[in-house]
Amino acid sequence: MPKTSGEPNNESTVKSILERTSYRNLELCKRDILAALHHYKGLLPKQDKYTFNDGRSRDLVLLEGTIPVPYRGSSYNIPIAIFVLDTHPTHAPICYVRPTPGMRE
């Protein structure tokens, strides 16, 4: 499958983040993250600190951007943040919708 111009950069970014953090299943995480980035072109990978409810914090891979969501015959780009846990795939990612100031009720 041919790669688009942005994918090699995503691959090096993801590899770099995974090497700096403490992921248990590096190759599986890299494969799944790159698959998500390939499928959802509006997402970008970066490293960000996630603070859990108990106050612990950890540097994780964050996939941030928009995903298309079909609704009543139209497609809407919904802004999201997906934190991939360092225990992936044992534990599901933590996902948030991040409304932008321009979104209306």
CSV table of C-alpha atoms in Angstrom, one decimal:
chain,number,residue,atom,x,y,z
A,1,MET,CA,0.0,0.0,0.0
A,2,PRO,CA,1.5,3.4,-1.0
A,3,LYS,CA,2.2,5.8,1.8
A,4,THR,CA,1.0,9.4,1.7
A,5,SER,CA,3.5,12.2,2.3
A,6,GLY,CA,2.6,12.6,6.0
A,7,GLU,CA,2.8,9.0,7.0
A,8,PRO,CA,6.6,8.6,7.2
A,9,ASN,CA,6.7,11.6,9.5
A,10,ASN,CA,4.0,10.1,11.7
A,11,GLU,CA,6.0,6.9,11.8
A,12,SER,CA,9.1,8.6,13.0
A,13,THR,CA,7.2,10.8,15.5
A,14,VAL,CA,5.4,7.7,17.0
A,15,LYS,CA,8.6,5.7,17.2
A,16,SER,CA,10.4,8.6,18.9
A,17,ILE,CA,7.6,9.0,21.5
A,18,LEU,CA,7.4,5.3,22.2
A,19,GLU,CA,11.2,5.2,22.7
A,20,ARG,CA,11.0,8.1,25.3
A,21,THR,CA,8.1,6.6,27.3
A,22,SER,CA,7.5,3.3,29.1
A,23,TYR,CA,5.1,1.4,26.8
A,24,ARG,CA,5.0,-2.4,27.4
A,25,ASN,CA,4.2,-3.6,23.9
A,26,LEU,CA,6.2,-1.2,21.7
A,27,GLU,CA,5.7,-2.9,18.3
A,28,LEU,CA,1.9,-3.6,18.9
A,29,CYS,CA,1.4,0.0,20.0
A,30,LYS,CA,3.3,1.4,17.0
A,31,ARG,CA,1.3,-0.8,14.6
A,32,ASP,CA,-2.1,0.2,16.1
A,33,ILE,CA,-1.3,3.9,16.4
A,34,LEU,CA,0.0,4.0,12.8
A,35,ALA,CA,-3.2,2.2,11.6
A,36,ALA,CA,-5.4,4.8,13.3
A,37,LEU,CA,-3.3,7.6,11.8
A,38,HIS,CA,-3.6,6.1,8.4
A,39,HIS,CA,-7.4,5.7,8.7
A,40,TYR,CA,-8.1,9.0,10.3
A,41,LYS,CA,-6.0,11.6,8.4
A,42,GLY,CA,-7.1,14.4,10.7
A,43,LEU,CA,-5.3,13.0,13.7
A,44,LEU,CA,-1.7,13.9,14.7
A,45,PRO,CA,0.5,12.1,17.2
A,46,LYS,CA,2.3,13.8,20.0
A,47,GLN,CA,3.5,13.2,23.5
A,48,ASP,CA,1.5,14.6,26.4
A,49,LYS,CA,1.1,14.2,30.1
A,50,TYR,CA,-2.1,12.5,31.3
A,51,THR,CA,-3.2,12.9,34.9
A,52,PHE,CA,-5.3,10.0,36.2
A,53,ASN,CA,-8.1,10.5,38.8
A,54,ASP,CA,-5.9,9.4,41.6
A,55,GLY,CA,-3.3,12.2,40.8
A,56,ARG,CA,-0.7,10.0,39.1
A,57,SER,CA,0.6,11.4,35.8
A,58,ARG,CA,2.3,9.7,32.9
A,59,ASP,CA,3.7,10.7,29.6
A,60,LEU,CA,1.6,9.0,26.9
A,61,VAL,CA,1.0,9.1,23.1
A,62,LEU,CA,-1.8,11.5,22.3
A,63,LEU,CA,-3.6,11.3,19.0
A,64,GLU,CA,-5.2,14.7,18.6
A,65,GLY,CA,-7.3,16.3,15.8
A,66,THR,CA,-10.6,15.5,14.1
A,67,ILE,CA,-12.4,12.5,13.0
A,68,PRO,CA,-15.4,12.5,10.5
A,69,VAL,CA,-18.7,11.4,12.1
A,70,PRO,CA,-21.7,10.8,9.8
A,71,TYR,CA,-25.0,12.2,11.1
A,72,ARG,CA,-28.3,12.5,9.2
A,73,GLY,CA,-26.7,12.4,5.8
A,74,SER,CA,-23.8,14.8,6.6
A,75,SER,CA,-20.3,14.3,7.9
A,76,TYR,CA,-19.0,16.4,10.8
A,77,ASN,CA,-15.4,16.7,11.8
A,78,ILE,CA,-15.4,16.2,15.5
A,79,PRO,CA,-12.4,17.3,17.5
A,80,ILE,CA,-11.0,14.6,19.8
A,81,ALA,CA,-8.1,13.6,21.9
A,82,ILE,CA,-7.1,9.9,22.3
A,83,PHE,CA,-4.6,9.0,25.0
A,84,VAL,CA,-3.1,5.6,24.2
A,85,LEU,CA,-2.2,3.9,27.6
A,86,ASP,CA,1.2,2.4,28.1
A,87,THR,CA,-0.6,-0.9,28.8
A,88,HIS,CA,-2.1,-1.0,25.3
A,89,PRO,CA,-3.7,-3.3,24.1
A,90,THR,CA,-4.7,-4.7,27.6
A,91,HIS,CA,-6.4,-1.4,28.5
A,92,ALA,CA,-8.5,0.7,26.1
A,93,PRO,CA,-7.5,4.2,25.1
A,94,ILE,CA,-8.9,7.2,27.0
A,95,CYS,CA,-10.9,9.3,24.6
A,96,TYR,CA,-12.3,12.9,24.9
A,97,VAL,CA,-14.3,15.1,22.6
A,98,ARG,CA,-12.6,18.5,22.8
A,99,PRO,CA,-15.1,21.1,21.6
A,100,THR,CA,-13.7,24.2,19.9
A,101,PRO,CA,-14.7,27.7,20.7
A,102,GLY,CA,-16.4,27.9,17.3
A,103,MET,CA,-18.8,25.0,17.9
A,104,ARG,CA,-22.4,25.8,18.8
A,105,GLU,CA,-24.9,24.0,20.9
